[in-house]
Amino acid sequence: MTRRLITVTLALFLPAIGMAGEYDLTVDRVKIDTGDFVKEGIGYNGSSPGPTLRFKEGEDVVINVTNNLKETTSIHWHGLILPFEQDGVPGISFPGIKPGETFTYRFPVVQAGTYWYHSHSGFQEPNGAYGAIIIEPEGREPFRYDREYVVQLTDKHPHSGDRIMRNLKSSPDYYNRQQQTVMDFFTESREQGFMATLHDRRMWGQMRMMKADIEDVQGFTGLINGKGPEQNWTGLFKPGERVRLRFINSSAMTYFDIRIPGLKMTVVQADGNNVQPVNVDEFRIGVAETYDVIVHIRDEQAYTIFAESMGRSGYARGTLAPREGMVAEVPELRKAPMLTMADMAGHMDHGDMDHGSMNHGGMDHGAMDHSSMNHGSMDQGSMNHAGMDHSAHGGGMPEDPFYASGSGLLPTASNGGKFLSYSDLRAQSPLYEEREPTREIEMRLTGNMERYEWSINGVKYEDADPVVLQYGERVRFKFVNETMMTHPMHLHGMWSILDVGAGKWNPIKHVISVAPATTVYMETEVDAPGEWAFHCHLSYHAAAGMFRKIVVEGGPNEDVASGDAQAKGGDA
Amino acid sequence: MKTRNPWLARICALTLMGSAIVQADEAIDAHNVNAFWGVSAEKLEYRYSDSDEKLAVIETDAWYGSDELKFRWQFTGEWEENHNAWETLENQFLAQTPISEFWDAKAGIRIDTPEGPDRVYGVIGLTGLAPYWFEIDTNLYVSDKGDASVDFEAEYELLITNYWIVSATFETLLAFSEDREIGVGKGINSTEVGLRLSYDLIDRAFSPYVGVVHERKYGDTADFARASGGGTEDWFAVVGARLAF
């Protein structure tokens, strides 16, 4: 009784006293050593990644950011729900932080979980300007663990972001060293027959598309918490402990397939929101996503955290060990996947939109797998609502409604076990009441690989009008991926409720990955007035134009209008 | 080299670049990046023929601009060692814009200042990627003397591995009228076929290569060449490098 009284008293007082965390961050030029190369980059408080920020749900934070660079900077608090002026997108939320200036961010922390922060200016994020955020919940978490680690991944490249963008614009296959060769032709001819191989090359050649077009930017070193595979980031544990690993993919361009050979992982959180636990052997983390997993380690031995890039051009590696210096075997990279005609279906079906020059008549339809190209298989999101049980009609091929049927990108676990799918994700507790969306907005994800142009509905950011939403709406976004690349779409300021066909249990995310030739739906409760960014989180796609400004008009009180319309300006 | 035409060239370059820079200033504040540049040398090579002809060949390309509009400066030079003279010295200043998914149109001027008479041409052209990965570049030229000609270039890259690349090239020039002063006859003037094996040593920035080139002149053009003591058909061994910045 007394105890309860104290708690209540504390609860009354705490918001007033001592619940404002104050943090200082400096933005600095730093050296980044990956073990493979040393590169000048950008970091926070003298290092890249920057310090892990620990907030408490319910506190008001004050963060003083001092720019020690010779260029404008900014920090975006990725996944945090906050007033739009604090969101850190130059030209949309604020003008940016000029050299030598200190900008003070102030916002209430209204959520819990694993998030991250990064610069939203130019290519400072790929150049090293990122760090982790952990928010401790007010209440008790629905799972327990004995210790925790942040496992923050990135794809550090020896070239600066500006140079990568320029090279991609000059020659989109500049970094692609997985293209099919004459040698591959001979190997494939032996396996599949000469005519079949010739036919295959003829089809792709006619379209001027590459099956190997999965990772635009190869040649990186995968880092875990700033350490390359040789430097081997190590997290210690005592046998018998449950260890919570907070995976954050801070890569510019790279999706990772993550496993810890010998350990089952229990996924408990996705993008900062608790999900109903799923046991998996492996999972794919899209760019800018986070997944929290718990591993129960019984044996006194070392385990490798192995994160292969989706296109298998590189990997990150770390270790969980009972003692410093212990290591486990590092697996070989698996064979690089290849796109299939199924992954091209979106591009071809909508070829008439922007691709007037494509010669449909000349395409050899006879050779294509029509079953994988029909619209039925593309509209996977809507099939889900009908509550279809995909496992029931599965033939030989494994299926995942979030990949085109017959896609070359469909992942499988290396041990033949369970690979996490979006369709496994269920919210632990719904954030919003279920209701019908007030309207649907279609976003076609479009591009031209040969020119390295990326856009939404065929229009680049510089030519596009903002998307205007009304406060209080529930908008259903329909993402139709008409390209052959996977795009992690990120909406600032408001939650993205991913439609996995689970109604009110649909998971709540901040990044929705859309695989080639698929249609994915998400719903958003428009509950945050102001101006927000919405974009593909692949750095070079966003910079090329796959980006929109979202304006939310109105507000809880009508006079909180859309915020003074700021001039379009600032940098990416 | 003569001095007057390089000056003309510089003025043209400045005018083109100037307008591009104004565009870039407006773009600096936009959220995305939309002006880029590139400098490359597709050919930087030494050719040695079976008839003892020695040539240094340079083909460079510099561009600046956006997805919608690029400005290009293309330079081609052939230095003949035996005569200590530029057999070819050509500068093209072009504006280029996309017209379809894989094709760009271009227009501009070409200024030829080799040993012998000079020419200035108006250029319109088409460049892009044809099905089956053939890179095509073709131009129509009209000279200040009123003569029209067309050139056509195709290139195909065969990947032996992702670093060893064989590139096959074909070039031809066709004139609609004779311009005897500069050795151009009516009809097909010449063909050049090349086969080069390169290795990407530093990214795609430095790729040394070796190869063979076959050059042939036809019809009146061949007669003009013979009359001035030149050959009409040559096999060259080439060694060089491709550069890109």
mmCIF file of C-alpha atoms in Angstrom, chain B residues 118-233:
data_model
loop_
_atom_site.group_PDB
_atom_site.id
_atom_site.type_symbol
_atom_site.label_atom_id
_atom_site.label_comp_id
_atom_site.label_asym_id
_atom_site.label_seq_id
_atom_site.Cartn_x
_atom_site.Cartn_y
_atom_site.Cartn_z
ATOM 1 C CA ASP B 118 39.491 23.095 -91.665
ATOM 2 C CA ARG B 119 35.765 22.457 -91.586
ATOM 3 C CA VAL B 120 32.899 23.430 -89.313
ATOM 4 C CA TYR B 121 29.786 21.257 -89.268
ATOM 5 C CA GLY B 122 26.311 21.387 -87.811
ATOM 6 C CA VAL B 123 25.512 18.080 -86.091
ATOM 7 C CA ILE B 124 22.329 16.252 -85.201
ATOM 8 C CA GLY B 125 22.605 12.761 -83.800
ATOM 9 C CA LEU B 126 21.133 9.838 -81.978
ATOM 10 C CA THR B 127 22.816 7.844 -79.265
ATOM 11 C CA GLY B 128 21.614 5.009 -77.063
ATOM 12 C CA LEU B 129 21.305 1.361 -76.338
ATOM 13 C CA ALA B 130 19.761 -0.994 -78.884
ATOM 14 C CA PRO B 131 18.286 -4.389 -77.978
ATOM 15 C CA TYR B 132 20.911 -7.012 -77.152
ATOM 16 C CA TRP B 133 23.157 -4.379 -75.574
ATOM 17 C CA PHE B 134 24.543 -2.721 -78.693
ATOM 18 C CA GLU B 135 25.664 0.824 -77.973
ATOM 19 C CA ILE B 136 24.839 2.954 -80.985
ATOM 20 C CA ASP B 137 25.922 6.445 -81.930
ATOM 21 C CA THR B 138 25.027 8.013 -85.258
ATOM 22 C CA ASN B 139 25.212 11.589 -86.537
ATOM 23 C CA LEU B 140 24.303 13.665 -89.539
ATOM 24 C CA TYR B 141 26.819 16.408 -90.376
ATOM 25 C CA VAL B 142 26.407 19.372 -92.695
ATOM 26 C CA SER B 143 29.633 21.272 -93.340
ATOM 27 C CA ASP B 144 30.179 24.987 -93.902
ATOM 28 C CA LYS B 145 30.800 24.028 -97.552
ATOM 29 C CA GLY B 146 27.302 22.537 -97.736
ATOM 30 C CA ASP B 147 28.368 18.880 -97.792
ATOM 31 C CA ALA B 148 26.381 16.330 -95.821
ATOM 32 C CA SER B 149 27.653 13.090 -94.304
ATOM 33 C CA VAL B 150 26.561 10.466 -91.799
ATOM 34 C CA ASP B 151 28.628 8.428 -89.401
ATOM 35 C CA PHE B 152 27.563 5.323 -87.530
ATOM 36 C CA GLU B 153 29.243 3.609 -84.601
ATOM 37 C CA ALA B 154 28.245 0.420 -82.820
ATOM 38 C CA GLU B 155 29.943 -1.189 -79.837
ATOM 39 C CA TYR B 156 29.336 -4.474 -78.088
ATOM 40 C CA GLU B 157 30.982 -5.513 -74.860
ATOM 41 C CA LEU B 158 31.491 -9.187 -74.236
ATOM 42 C CA LEU B 159 32.242 -10.053 -70.635
ATOM 43 C CA ILE B 160 34.763 -12.869 -70.461
ATOM 44 C CA THR B 161 34.701 -12.298 -66.715
ATOM 45 C CA ASN B 162 33.449 -9.274 -64.817
ATOM 46 C CA TYR B 163 36.907 -7.712 -65.229
ATOM 47 C CA TRP B 164 38.198 -9.077 -68.573
ATOM 48 C CA ILE B 165 36.101 -7.475 -71.279
ATOM 49 C CA VAL B 166 36.273 -7.798 -75.064
ATOM 50 C CA SER B 167 34.823 -4.826 -76.849
ATOM 51 C CA ALA B 168 33.970 -5.038 -80.521
ATOM 52 C CA THR B 169 33.516 -1.784 -82.414
ATOM 53 C CA PHE B 170 32.356 -0.894 -85.886
ATOM 54 C CA GLU B 171 32.500 2.595 -87.411
ATOM 55 C CA THR B 172 31.630 3.832 -90.842
ATOM 56 C CA LEU B 173 31.357 7.173 -92.632
ATOM 57 C CA LEU B 174 29.074 7.850 -95.548
ATOM 58 C CA ALA B 175 29.111 11.128 -97.537
ATOM 59 C CA PHE B 176 26.254 12.439 -99.667
ATOM 60 C CA SER B 177 28.578 14.615 -101.723
ATOM 61 C CA GLU B 178 32.240 14.934 -102.497
ATOM 62 C CA ASP B 179 34.561 17.256 -100.588
ATOM 63 C CA ARG B 180 37.812 16.588 -102.424
ATOM 64 C CA GLU B 181 39.791 19.171 -100.438
ATOM 65 C CA ILE B 182 39.577 17.034 -97.335
ATOM 66 C CA GLY B 183 39.702 13.724 -99.165
ATOM 67 C CA VAL B 184 36.032 12.821 -98.865
ATOM 68 C CA GLY B 185 34.439 11.021 -101.781
ATOM 69 C CA LYS B 186 30.749 10.442 -102.370
ATOM 70 C CA GLY B 187 29.349 7.241 -100.906
ATOM 71 C CA ILE B 188 30.838 4.985 -98.265
ATOM 72 C CA ASN B 189 34.165 6.531 -97.265
ATOM 73 C CA SER B 190 35.597 4.137 -94.778
ATOM 74 C CA THR B 191 35.043 1.435 -92.208
ATOM 75 C CA GLU B 192 36.921 0.715 -89.029
ATOM 76 C CA VAL B 193 36.507 -2.515 -87.116
ATOM 77 C CA GLY B 194 38.174 -2.987 -83.750
ATOM 78 C CA LEU B 195 38.529 -5.735 -81.211
ATOM 79 C CA ARG B 196 40.036 -4.822 -77.833
ATOM 80 C CA LEU B 197 40.623 -6.944 -74.757
ATOM 81 C CA SER B 198 40.651 -4.837 -71.592
ATOM 82 C CA TYR B 199 41.075 -5.428 -67.906
ATOM 83 C CA ASP B 200 39.457 -3.195 -65.267
ATOM 84 C CA LEU B 201 42.486 -2.509 -63.124
ATOM 85 C CA ILE B 202 41.121 0.293 -60.919
ATOM 86 C CA ASP B 203 37.304 0.212 -60.672
ATOM 87 C CA ARG B 204 36.175 1.294 -64.115
ATOM 88 C CA ALA B 205 38.528 4.264 -63.950
ATOM 89 C CA PHE B 206 41.599 2.677 -65.513
ATOM 90 C CA SER B 207 41.338 -0.247 -67.923
ATOM 91 C CA PRO B 208 44.399 -1.032 -70.037
ATOM 92 C CA TYR B 209 43.809 -2.945 -73.252
ATOM 93 C CA VAL B 210 45.384 -4.532 -76.310
ATOM 94 C CA GLY B 211 43.679 -5.157 -79.582
ATOM 95 C CA VAL B 212 43.525 -5.084 -83.356
ATOM 96 C CA VAL B 213 41.952 -2.527 -85.654
ATOM 97 C CA HIS B 214 41.191 -2.856 -89.344
ATOM 98 C CA GLU B 215 40.727 0.341 -91.377
ATOM 99 C CA ARG B 216 39.606 0.480 -94.959
ATOM 100 C CA LYS B 217 38.767 3.257 -97.398
ATOM 101 C CA TYR B 218 36.391 2.817 -100.348
ATOM 102 C CA GLY B 219 35.632 4.285 -103.779
ATOM 103 C CA ASP B 220 36.701 7.842 -104.542
ATOM 104 C CA THR B 221 37.859 8.300 -100.958
ATOM 105 C CA ALA B 222 40.304 5.455 -101.506
ATOM 106 C CA ASP B 223 41.466 7.031 -104.786
ATOM 107 C CA PHE B 224 42.040 10.383 -103.079
ATOM 108 C CA ALA B 225 44.073 8.645 -100.396
ATOM 109 C CA ARG B 226 46.195 6.806 -102.958
ATOM 110 C CA ALA B 227 46.710 10.034 -104.915
ATOM 111 C CA SER B 228 48.117 11.745 -101.850
ATOM 112 C CA GLY B 229 50.403 8.824 -101.155
ATOM 113 C CA GLY B 230 48.373 7.235 -98.344
ATOM 114 C CA GLY B 231 47.216 3.663 -97.888
ATOM 115 C CA THR B 232 43.655 2.440 -98.303
ATOM 116 C CA GLU B 233 43.678 -0.553 -96.033
#
